[in-house]
Coordinates of C-alpha atoms in Angstrom, one line a residue:
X564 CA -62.1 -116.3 -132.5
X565 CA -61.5 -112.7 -133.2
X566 CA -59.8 -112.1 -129.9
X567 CA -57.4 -115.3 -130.7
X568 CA -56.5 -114.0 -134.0
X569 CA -56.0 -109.9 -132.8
X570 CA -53.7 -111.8 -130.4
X571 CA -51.9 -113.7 -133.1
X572 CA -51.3 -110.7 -135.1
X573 CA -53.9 -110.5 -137.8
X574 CA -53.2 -107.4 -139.8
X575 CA -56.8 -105.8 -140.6
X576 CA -57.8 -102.2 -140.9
X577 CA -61.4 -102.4 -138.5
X578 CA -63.1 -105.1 -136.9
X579 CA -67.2 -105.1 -137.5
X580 CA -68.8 -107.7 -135.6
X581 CA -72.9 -108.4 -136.4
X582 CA -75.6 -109.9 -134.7
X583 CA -79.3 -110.3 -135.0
X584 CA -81.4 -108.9 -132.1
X585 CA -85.4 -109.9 -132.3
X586 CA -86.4 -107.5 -129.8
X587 CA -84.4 -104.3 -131.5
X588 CA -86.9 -101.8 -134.2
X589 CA -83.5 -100.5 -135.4
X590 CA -80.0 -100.7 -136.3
X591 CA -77.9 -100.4 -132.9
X592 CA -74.4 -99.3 -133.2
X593 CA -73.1 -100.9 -129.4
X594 CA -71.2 -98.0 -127.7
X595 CA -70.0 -100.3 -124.5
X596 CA -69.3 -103.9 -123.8
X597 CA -69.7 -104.9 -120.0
X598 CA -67.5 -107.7 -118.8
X599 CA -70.3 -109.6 -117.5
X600 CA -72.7 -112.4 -118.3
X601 CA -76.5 -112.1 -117.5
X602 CA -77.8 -115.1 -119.5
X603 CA -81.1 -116.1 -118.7
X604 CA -82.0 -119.0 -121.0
X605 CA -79.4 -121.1 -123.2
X606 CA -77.5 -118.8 -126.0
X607 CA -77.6 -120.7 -129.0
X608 CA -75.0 -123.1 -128.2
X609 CA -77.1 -124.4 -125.1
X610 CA -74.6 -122.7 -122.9
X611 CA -76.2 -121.1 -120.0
X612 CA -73.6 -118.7 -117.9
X613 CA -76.2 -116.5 -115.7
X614 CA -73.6 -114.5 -114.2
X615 CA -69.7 -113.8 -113.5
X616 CA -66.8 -112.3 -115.4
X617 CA -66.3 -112.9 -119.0
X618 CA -62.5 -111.9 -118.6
X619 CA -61.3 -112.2 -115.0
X620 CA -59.6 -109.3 -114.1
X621 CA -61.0 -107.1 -117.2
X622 CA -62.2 -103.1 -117.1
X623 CA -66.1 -103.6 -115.6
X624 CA -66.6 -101.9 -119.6
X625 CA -64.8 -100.9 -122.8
X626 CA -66.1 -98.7 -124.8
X627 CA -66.0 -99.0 -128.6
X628 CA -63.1 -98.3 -130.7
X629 CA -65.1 -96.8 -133.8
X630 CA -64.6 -93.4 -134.5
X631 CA -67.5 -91.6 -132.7
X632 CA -67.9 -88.5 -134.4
X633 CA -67.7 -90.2 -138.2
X634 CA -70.4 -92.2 -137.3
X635 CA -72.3 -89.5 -135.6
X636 CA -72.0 -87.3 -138.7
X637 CA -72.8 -90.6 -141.1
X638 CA -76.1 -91.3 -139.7
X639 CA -77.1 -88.0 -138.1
X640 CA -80.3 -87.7 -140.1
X641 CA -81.1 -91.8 -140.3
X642 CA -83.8 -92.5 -137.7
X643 CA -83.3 -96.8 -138.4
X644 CA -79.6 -96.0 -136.9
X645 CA -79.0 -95.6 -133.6
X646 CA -76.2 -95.5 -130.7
X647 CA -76.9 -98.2 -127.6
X648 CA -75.0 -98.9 -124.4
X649 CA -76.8 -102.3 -123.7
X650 CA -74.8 -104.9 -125.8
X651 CA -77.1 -107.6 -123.8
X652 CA -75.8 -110.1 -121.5
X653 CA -75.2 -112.6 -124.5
X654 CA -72.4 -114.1 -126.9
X655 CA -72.6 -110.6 -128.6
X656 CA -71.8 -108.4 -125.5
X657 CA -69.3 -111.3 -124.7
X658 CA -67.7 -111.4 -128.8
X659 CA -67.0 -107.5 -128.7
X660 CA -66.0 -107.5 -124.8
X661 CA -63.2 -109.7 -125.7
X662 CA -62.3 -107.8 -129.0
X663 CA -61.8 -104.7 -127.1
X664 CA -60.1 -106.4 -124.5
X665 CA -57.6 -108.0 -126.9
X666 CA -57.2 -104.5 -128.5
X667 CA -56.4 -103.0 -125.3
X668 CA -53.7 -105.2 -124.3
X669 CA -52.1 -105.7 -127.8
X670 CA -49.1 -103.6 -128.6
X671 CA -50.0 -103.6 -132.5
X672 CA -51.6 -100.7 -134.4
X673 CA -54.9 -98.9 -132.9
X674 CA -57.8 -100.7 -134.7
X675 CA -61.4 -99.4 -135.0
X676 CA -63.9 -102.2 -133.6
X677 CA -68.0 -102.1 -132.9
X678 CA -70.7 -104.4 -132.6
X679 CA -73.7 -104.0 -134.5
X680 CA -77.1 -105.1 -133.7
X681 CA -79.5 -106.0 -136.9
X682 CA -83.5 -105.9 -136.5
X683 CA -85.7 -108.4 -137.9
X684 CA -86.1 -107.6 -141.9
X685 CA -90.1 -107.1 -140.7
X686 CA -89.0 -103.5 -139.0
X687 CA -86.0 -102.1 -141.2
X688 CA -85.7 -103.7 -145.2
X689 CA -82.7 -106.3 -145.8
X690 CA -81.5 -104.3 -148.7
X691 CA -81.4 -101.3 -146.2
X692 CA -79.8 -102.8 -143.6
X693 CA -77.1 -104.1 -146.2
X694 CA -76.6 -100.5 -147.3
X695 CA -76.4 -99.2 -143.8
X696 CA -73.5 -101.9 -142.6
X697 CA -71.7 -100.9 -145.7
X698 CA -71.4 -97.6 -144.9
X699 CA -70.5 -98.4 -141.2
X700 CA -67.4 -100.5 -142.5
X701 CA -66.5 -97.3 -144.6
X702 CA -66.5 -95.1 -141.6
X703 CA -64.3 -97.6 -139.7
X704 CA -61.1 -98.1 -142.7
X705 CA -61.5 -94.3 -144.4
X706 CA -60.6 -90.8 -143.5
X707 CA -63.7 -88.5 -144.5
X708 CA -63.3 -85.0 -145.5
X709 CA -66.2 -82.7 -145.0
X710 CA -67.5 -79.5 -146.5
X711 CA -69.1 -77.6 -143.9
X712 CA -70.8 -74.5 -143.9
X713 CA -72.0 -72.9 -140.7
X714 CA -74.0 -69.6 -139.6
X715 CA -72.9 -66.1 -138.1
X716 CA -76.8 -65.3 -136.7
X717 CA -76.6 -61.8 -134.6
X718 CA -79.0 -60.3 -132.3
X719 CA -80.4 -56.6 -131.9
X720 CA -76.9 -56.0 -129.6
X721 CA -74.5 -57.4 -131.7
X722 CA -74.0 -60.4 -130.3
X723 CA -73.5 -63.8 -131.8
X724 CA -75.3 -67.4 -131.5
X725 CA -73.6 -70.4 -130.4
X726 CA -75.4 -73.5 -129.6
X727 CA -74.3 -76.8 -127.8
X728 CA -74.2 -80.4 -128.8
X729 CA -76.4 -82.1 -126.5
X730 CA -75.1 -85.5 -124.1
X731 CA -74.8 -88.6 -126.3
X732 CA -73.3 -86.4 -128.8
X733 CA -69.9 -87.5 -129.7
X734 CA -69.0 -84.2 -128.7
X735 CA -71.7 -83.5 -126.1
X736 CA -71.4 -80.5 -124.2
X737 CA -69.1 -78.5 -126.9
X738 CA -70.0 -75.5 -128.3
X739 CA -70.5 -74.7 -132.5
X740 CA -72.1 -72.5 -134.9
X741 CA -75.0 -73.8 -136.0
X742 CA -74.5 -75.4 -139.6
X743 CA -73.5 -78.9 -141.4
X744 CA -72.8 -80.6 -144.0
X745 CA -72.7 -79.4 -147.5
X746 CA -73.7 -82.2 -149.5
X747 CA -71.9 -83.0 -153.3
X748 CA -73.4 -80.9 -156.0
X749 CA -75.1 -78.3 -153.2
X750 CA -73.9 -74.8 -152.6
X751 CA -72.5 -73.8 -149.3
X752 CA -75.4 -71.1 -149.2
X753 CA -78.0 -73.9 -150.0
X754 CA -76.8 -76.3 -147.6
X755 CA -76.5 -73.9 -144.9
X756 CA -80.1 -72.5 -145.7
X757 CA -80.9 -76.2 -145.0
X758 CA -79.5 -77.1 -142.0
X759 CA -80.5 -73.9 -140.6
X760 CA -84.2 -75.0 -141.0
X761 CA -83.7 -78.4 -139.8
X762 CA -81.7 -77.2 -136.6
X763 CA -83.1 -74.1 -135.6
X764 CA -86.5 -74.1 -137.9
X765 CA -85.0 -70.5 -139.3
X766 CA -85.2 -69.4 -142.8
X767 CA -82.2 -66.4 -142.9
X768 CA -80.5 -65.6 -146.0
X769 CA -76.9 -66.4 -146.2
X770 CA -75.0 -63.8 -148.3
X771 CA -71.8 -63.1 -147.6
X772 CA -68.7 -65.7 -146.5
X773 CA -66.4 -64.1 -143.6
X774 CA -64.6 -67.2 -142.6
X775 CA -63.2 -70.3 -144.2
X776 CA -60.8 -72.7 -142.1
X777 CA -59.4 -76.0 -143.3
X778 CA -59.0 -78.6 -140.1
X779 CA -57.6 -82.1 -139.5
X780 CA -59.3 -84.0 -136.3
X781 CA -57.8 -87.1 -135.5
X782 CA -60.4 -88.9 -137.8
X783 CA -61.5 -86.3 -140.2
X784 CA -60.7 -83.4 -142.0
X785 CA -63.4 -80.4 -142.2
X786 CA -63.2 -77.9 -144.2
X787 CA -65.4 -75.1 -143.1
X788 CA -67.0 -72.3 -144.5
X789 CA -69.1 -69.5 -141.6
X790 CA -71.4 -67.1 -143.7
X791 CA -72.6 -63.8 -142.4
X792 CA -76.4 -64.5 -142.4
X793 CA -77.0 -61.1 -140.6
X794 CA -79.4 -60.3 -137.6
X795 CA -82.4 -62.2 -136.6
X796 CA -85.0 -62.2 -133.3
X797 CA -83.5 -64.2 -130.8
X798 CA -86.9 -65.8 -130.1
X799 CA -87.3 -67.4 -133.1
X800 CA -85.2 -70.2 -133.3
X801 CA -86.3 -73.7 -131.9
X802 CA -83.1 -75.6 -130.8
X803 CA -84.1 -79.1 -132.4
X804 CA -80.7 -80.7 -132.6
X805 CA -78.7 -78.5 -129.9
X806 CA -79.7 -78.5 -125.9
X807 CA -78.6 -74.7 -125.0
X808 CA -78.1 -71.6 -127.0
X809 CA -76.1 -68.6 -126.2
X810 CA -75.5 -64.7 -127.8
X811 CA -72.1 -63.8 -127.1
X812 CA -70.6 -60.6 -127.2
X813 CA -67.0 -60.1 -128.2
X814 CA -65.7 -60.1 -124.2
X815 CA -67.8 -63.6 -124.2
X816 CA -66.7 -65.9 -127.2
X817 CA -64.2 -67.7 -125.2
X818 CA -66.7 -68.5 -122.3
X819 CA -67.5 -71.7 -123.9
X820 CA -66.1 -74.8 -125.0
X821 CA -65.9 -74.5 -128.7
X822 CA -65.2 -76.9 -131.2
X823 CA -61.6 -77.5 -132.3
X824 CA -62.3 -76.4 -135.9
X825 CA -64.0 -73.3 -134.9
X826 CA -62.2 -72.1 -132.1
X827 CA -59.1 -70.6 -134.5
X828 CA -61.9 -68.3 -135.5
X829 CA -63.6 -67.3 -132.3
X830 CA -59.7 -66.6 -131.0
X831 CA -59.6 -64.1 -134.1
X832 CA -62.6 -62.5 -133.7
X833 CA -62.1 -62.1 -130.0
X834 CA -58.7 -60.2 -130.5
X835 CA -59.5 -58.2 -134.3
X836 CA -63.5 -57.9 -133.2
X837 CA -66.4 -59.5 -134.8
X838 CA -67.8 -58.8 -138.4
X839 CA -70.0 -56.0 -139.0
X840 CA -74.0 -57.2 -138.9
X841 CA -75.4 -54.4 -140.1
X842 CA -73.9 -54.3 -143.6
X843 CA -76.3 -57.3 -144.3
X844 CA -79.8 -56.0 -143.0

């Protein structure tokens, strides 16, 4: 029905489709829709389609038109919410398949779409999962703008830290400082001390601010703040949210594969030279 009406012209700003899955402990936010069947009993109609094509001719899978990195950055810290590429072999996988398919062929405006899978109220609340599809229908129709505050962490050489988003990451395999989100009412130094403890399980002491650069992604705007947090042991930190770390000298900042908002500021440092760690020991 959806399909009919993104084919007719309906003028929307996202598409969030819901479903209840028995099997699921969380909230599953489907990254792909196959275009297959793989029914093994009656759906709830009574219809029984084991195999084939749910649009002859269609991409073998479409992946969601959400924006990725909102959602990431949304739900980041809430364990009942979580990515899945296995939309089933049911009328859900089928209802997004053909969502995305319509998108893909209209000629209208680019429209955010996903399919969400809902537990049984027994594993996650109702009144949590209510809250949580709200705020998946606000990432799909708003433009966040984030504060951000993010960590200059030297060695005993001089060298900085940068760490890399691990796969399934909207932006897997990119490189960052380590840092996030300042929350409303927190000070950047406060959030930063924060997130430093939940990504790296460090306690340094932010105190001066060498770096601040406003950027617009496609989805988002950041606004981002990179405090000089001085020299620490490069065997203390415990990558918790990252999969590799490296120190970088000035000849090496460009060796990796930063991320958009940060890379104006590497590019600077590279050319001028980094900031002075010893100032702050």
């Amino acid at each position: 029905a959806v399909a009919a009406e993104i084919r007719a012209g309906i003028e929307v700003d996202g598409v969030l489709h819901l479903g209840l899955a028995a099997g699921r402990t969380g909230i599953s936010l489907e990254r792909i829709a196959r275009n297959r069947y793989s029914m093994t009993e009656p759906d709830n109609s009574g219809r029984l389609q084991e195999s084939g094509s749910i649009v002859l001719g269609g991409p073998e899978t479409l992946e969601t038109t959400a924006p990725l990195h909102i959602l990431d950055e949304e739900f980041e810290h809430d364990t009942d919410v979580q990515w899945s590429d296995d939309a089933g072999g049911y009328v859900c996988n089928e209802t997004i398949y053909r969502t995305l398919n319509e998108l893909q062929a209209s000629s209208g405006p680019a429209l955010p779409a996903i399919f969400v899978h809902l537990p049984p109220e027994s594993e996650v609340p109702l009144e949590d999962q209510v809250a949580a599809v709200i705020r998946i229908a606000n990432c799909l129709v708003t433009r966040p703008r984030y504060e951000v505050a993010a960590a200059l962490l030297f060695d005993d050489q001089g060298r900085i830290l940068s760490c890399r988003r691990p796969n399934g990451d909207a932006w897997g395999g990119w490189w960052e400082f380590p840092g996030g989100k300042i929350n409303p009412g927190e000070d950047a130094p406060v959030a930063l001390l924060r997130e430093l403890e939940e990504e790296l399980r460090i306690s340094p002491e932010p105190k001066e601010k060498v770096a601040h650069i406003d950027y617009d992604y496609d989805d988002r705007s950041v606004s981002l703040q990179i405090w000089n947090c001085g020299s620490i042991e490069p065997t203390s930190i415990t990558l918790v949210e990252h999969d590799s770390a490296r120190w970088l000298s000035r000849d090496e900042l460009l060796q990796v594969k930063w991320l958009p908002a940060d890379l104006p500021i590497i590019e600077k440092w590279s050319q001028e030279g980094l900031p002075e760690p010893s100032l702050l020991r």
